[in-house]
Amino acid sequence: GDSVTQMEGPVTLSEEAFLTINCTYTATGYPSLFWYVQYPGEGLQLLLKATKADDKGSNKGFEATYRKETTSFHLEKGSVQVSDSAVYFCALLGPEGSQGNLIFGKGTKLSVKP
Amino acid sequence: DAGVIQSPRHEVTEMGQEVTLRCKPISGHNSLFWYRQTMMRGLELLIYFNNNVPIDDSGMPEDRFSAKMPNASFSTLKIQPSEPRDSAVYFCASTQSSNQPQHFGDGTRLSIL
């Protein structure tokens, strides 16, 4: 079945460091891909998305490119801030007709130190 | 715009008691999802509804868990009887259609003593 694998954390970085969180997927067809972020004590929020191959999703300085050839959707940010400390989830959504069931990775906790 | 609203935000109760968690999805959203999040198991999908009809409840851990969606604006997740291992954060999410991202509530932190 469909699945998402993301790098295990925790990831600890200093402020202004470069961030990469790896995410790969296994799916039939052409899924849509998402990154969600969960700040402490809150629910998950959609960070960015890409719906087809070579699409780049971006938001708040974060980017991820849908790579069909490597089945990847790595999250990157050029300069992290303390406020980016959170848990990041990669997820896929199956093609039309899949009832909207998101498949989540296990999450990667990011801690940014000043 | 009002997001997904869950209540209560926190619940502490003794084992054996009935627990009811509530969710109000975003108006106009047709699908609703219940998740459980723990440190050990991460984020687990329990059940989801489409147009108020349960589509997949294979994630519901046991018969002690039940979920209902009597109308498009309200859903409940009930645990009876509750056990300490049910302690977790329970999230509700909704989406407008199957190809749109889900919107999450802030969750209910449940502690069973």
XYZ file of C-alpha atoms in Angstrom:
227
model
C 0.000 0.000 0.000
C 0.879 3.660 -0.113
C 3.447 4.848 2.413
C 5.622 7.796 3.408
C 9.085 7.583 4.927
C 10.744 10.636 6.425
C 14.014 11.072 8.222
C 13.932 10.410 11.906
C 14.664 13.211 14.269
C 15.178 15.013 16.349
C 17.040 17.550 14.252
C 18.822 20.319 16.139
C 20.144 23.349 14.277
C 21.470 26.765 15.094
C 19.576 29.817 13.946
C 20.236 30.725 10.288
C 21.397 27.199 9.437
C 20.210 25.378 6.319
C 17.481 22.802 6.820
C 16.720 19.639 4.880
C 14.181 17.056 6.003
C 14.058 14.081 3.674
C 10.804 12.480 2.584
C 10.246 9.627 0.146
C 7.027 7.943 -0.788
C 5.579 4.791 -2.287
C 2.294 5.118 -4.105
C 0.295 3.881 -7.037
C -0.657 6.512 -9.541
C 0.215 10.161 -9.042
C -0.442 11.325 -5.503
C -0.500 14.868 -4.215
C 2.199 15.592 -1.634
C 2.098 17.787 1.451
C 4.153 19.051 4.326
C 2.329 19.778 7.550
C 3.793 21.510 10.614
C 2.747 21.035 14.224
C 3.779 23.691 16.740
C 3.794 22.717 20.429
C 0.292 22.271 21.817
C -1.396 22.807 18.467
C -2.901 20.777 15.654
C -1.281 20.155 12.304
C -1.216 23.032 9.834
C -0.679 22.731 6.124
C 2.729 24.217 5.271
C 2.939 23.574 1.539
C 1.804 21.216 -1.163
C 2.530 19.982 -4.687
C 0.057 18.160 -6.863
C 2.116 16.967 -9.820
C 5.641 16.070 -10.813
C 8.183 18.923 -10.806
C 5.809 21.217 -8.920
C 7.486 23.247 -6.190
C 5.479 24.078 -3.099
C 6.641 27.026 -1.012
C 5.530 28.924 2.064
C 7.214 30.922 4.863
C 10.634 30.372 3.301
C 10.168 26.601 3.111
C 10.286 24.783 -0.221
C 9.773 21.245 -1.477
C 9.879 19.896 -5.029
C 7.847 16.908 -6.195
C 10.427 14.539 -7.748
C 8.703 11.656 -9.466
C 11.934 10.034 -10.649
C 13.227 9.697 -7.084
C 9.762 9.542 -5.430
C 10.861 12.301 -3.063
C 9.527 15.528 -1.590
C 12.326 16.881 0.607
C 11.630 19.958 2.724
C 14.233 22.748 2.678
C 14.735 26.163 4.185
C 17.765 28.315 3.636
C 17.878 29.990 7.056
C 15.892 28.623 9.974
C 14.628 30.660 12.898
C 13.887 29.719 16.492
C 10.199 30.078 15.654
C 10.512 27.208 13.149
C 10.935 24.751 16.022
C 8.113 22.254 15.532
C 7.337 18.762 14.265
C 7.146 18.419 10.479
C 5.048 15.746 8.764
C 5.288 14.657 5.158
C 2.042 13.255 3.714
C 0.559 11.971 0.505
C -2.954 12.009 -0.815
C -3.995 9.376 -3.297
C -5.511 10.224 -6.665
C -9.112 11.264 -7.180
C -11.453 8.788 -5.635
C -9.246 7.886 -2.708
C -11.713 9.535 -0.321
C -9.234 12.102 0.912
C -7.327 9.762 3.182
C -3.915 11.280 3.909
C -0.974 8.963 4.538
C 1.437 10.594 7.015
C 5.068 9.990 7.784
C 6.077 9.611 11.432
C 7.125 13.229 11.793
C 10.496 14.921 12.321
C 11.038 17.142 15.319
C 13.089 20.254 14.611
C 14.678 22.307 17.364
C 16.367 25.572 16.441
C 18.743 27.094 18.997
C 19.498 30.820 19.128
C -13.115 31.940 9.286
C -13.765 29.417 12.032
C -11.564 26.401 11.779
C -12.223 22.893 13.008
C -13.425 23.153 16.596
C -12.786 20.409 19.104
C -13.956 20.093 22.669
C -12.883 19.689 25.330
C -9.262 20.816 24.923
C -8.241 18.741 27.916
C -9.897 15.798 29.629
C -8.700 13.958 32.708
C -10.759 11.066 33.955
C -10.454 7.765 35.760
C -10.252 4.464 33.979
C -13.581 2.815 33.354
C -15.356 6.105 32.726
C -17.000 6.986 29.441
C -15.256 9.696 27.448
C -16.862 11.694 24.638
C -14.826 13.915 22.351
C -16.564 16.388 20.077
C -15.764 17.945 16.749
C -17.331 20.624 14.599
C -15.862 20.577 11.081
C -15.478 23.608 8.868
C -18.784 24.526 7.290
C -19.110 23.069 3.804
C -16.522 20.368 4.332
C -17.739 16.931 3.303
C -15.141 14.676 4.897
C -14.184 14.337 8.552
C -11.298 12.426 10.082
C -10.429 11.336 13.618
C -6.740 10.793 14.490
C -4.881 9.734 17.613
C -1.341 10.941 18.346
C 1.040 9.357 20.846
C 4.783 9.461 21.291
C 5.061 5.738 20.680
C 2.841 5.339 17.629
C 2.827 8.789 16.087
C -0.261 9.957 14.208
C -2.840 7.235 13.554
C -6.030 7.539 11.525
C -8.907 6.056 13.498
C -11.900 6.599 11.237
C -13.141 8.908 8.545
C -16.525 9.975 7.241
C -17.614 11.182 3.849
C -20.966 12.978 3.695
C -21.661 11.781 7.256
C -21.156 8.120 6.323
C -18.293 6.148 7.905
C -15.991 5.056 5.084
C -13.130 3.317 6.856
C -13.025 2.477 10.544
C -10.201 -0.044 10.312
C -8.041 2.173 12.488
C -10.404 2.046 15.450
C -8.404 0.067 18.001
C -11.165 -1.826 19.757
C -14.885 -2.104 20.255
C -14.514 0.297 23.150
C -14.129 3.033 20.553
C -17.074 4.311 18.534
C -17.643 7.359 16.349
C -20.750 8.995 14.986
C -21.565 11.832 12.665
C -25.280 12.566 13.028
C -25.096 15.589 10.736
C -22.681 17.569 8.608
C -21.669 19.894 11.442
C -20.978 17.541 14.321
C -19.120 14.354 15.146
C -18.300 12.482 18.333
C -15.662 9.947 19.292
C -16.604 7.882 22.317
C -14.495 5.573 24.454
C -16.338 3.275 26.835
C -14.896 2.040 29.100
C -11.704 4.099 28.997
C -8.281 2.671 29.872
C -4.937 4.344 30.734
C -3.485 3.276 27.360
C -6.082 5.451 25.642
C -4.232 8.524 26.899
C -3.243 10.530 23.830
C -4.035 13.648 21.872
C -7.049 13.131 19.621
C -7.365 15.285 16.521
C -10.284 15.922 14.253
C -9.756 17.154 10.686
C -12.037 18.051 7.810
C -11.690 18.642 4.113
C -13.889 20.071 1.403
C -13.273 17.297 -1.082
C -11.072 14.277 -1.535
C -8.378 16.145 -3.458
C -8.022 19.005 -0.976
C -5.739 19.141 2.088
C -7.167 18.500 5.520
C -7.666 21.187 8.149
C -6.975 20.112 11.713
C -8.453 21.159 15.020
C -6.252 21.921 18.014
C -6.904 18.490 19.491
C -8.166 17.060 22.768
C -5.495 15.992 25.231
C -6.931 12.967 27.019
C -5.460 11.532 30.199
C -6.922 8.366 31.700
C -5.745 7.759 35.252
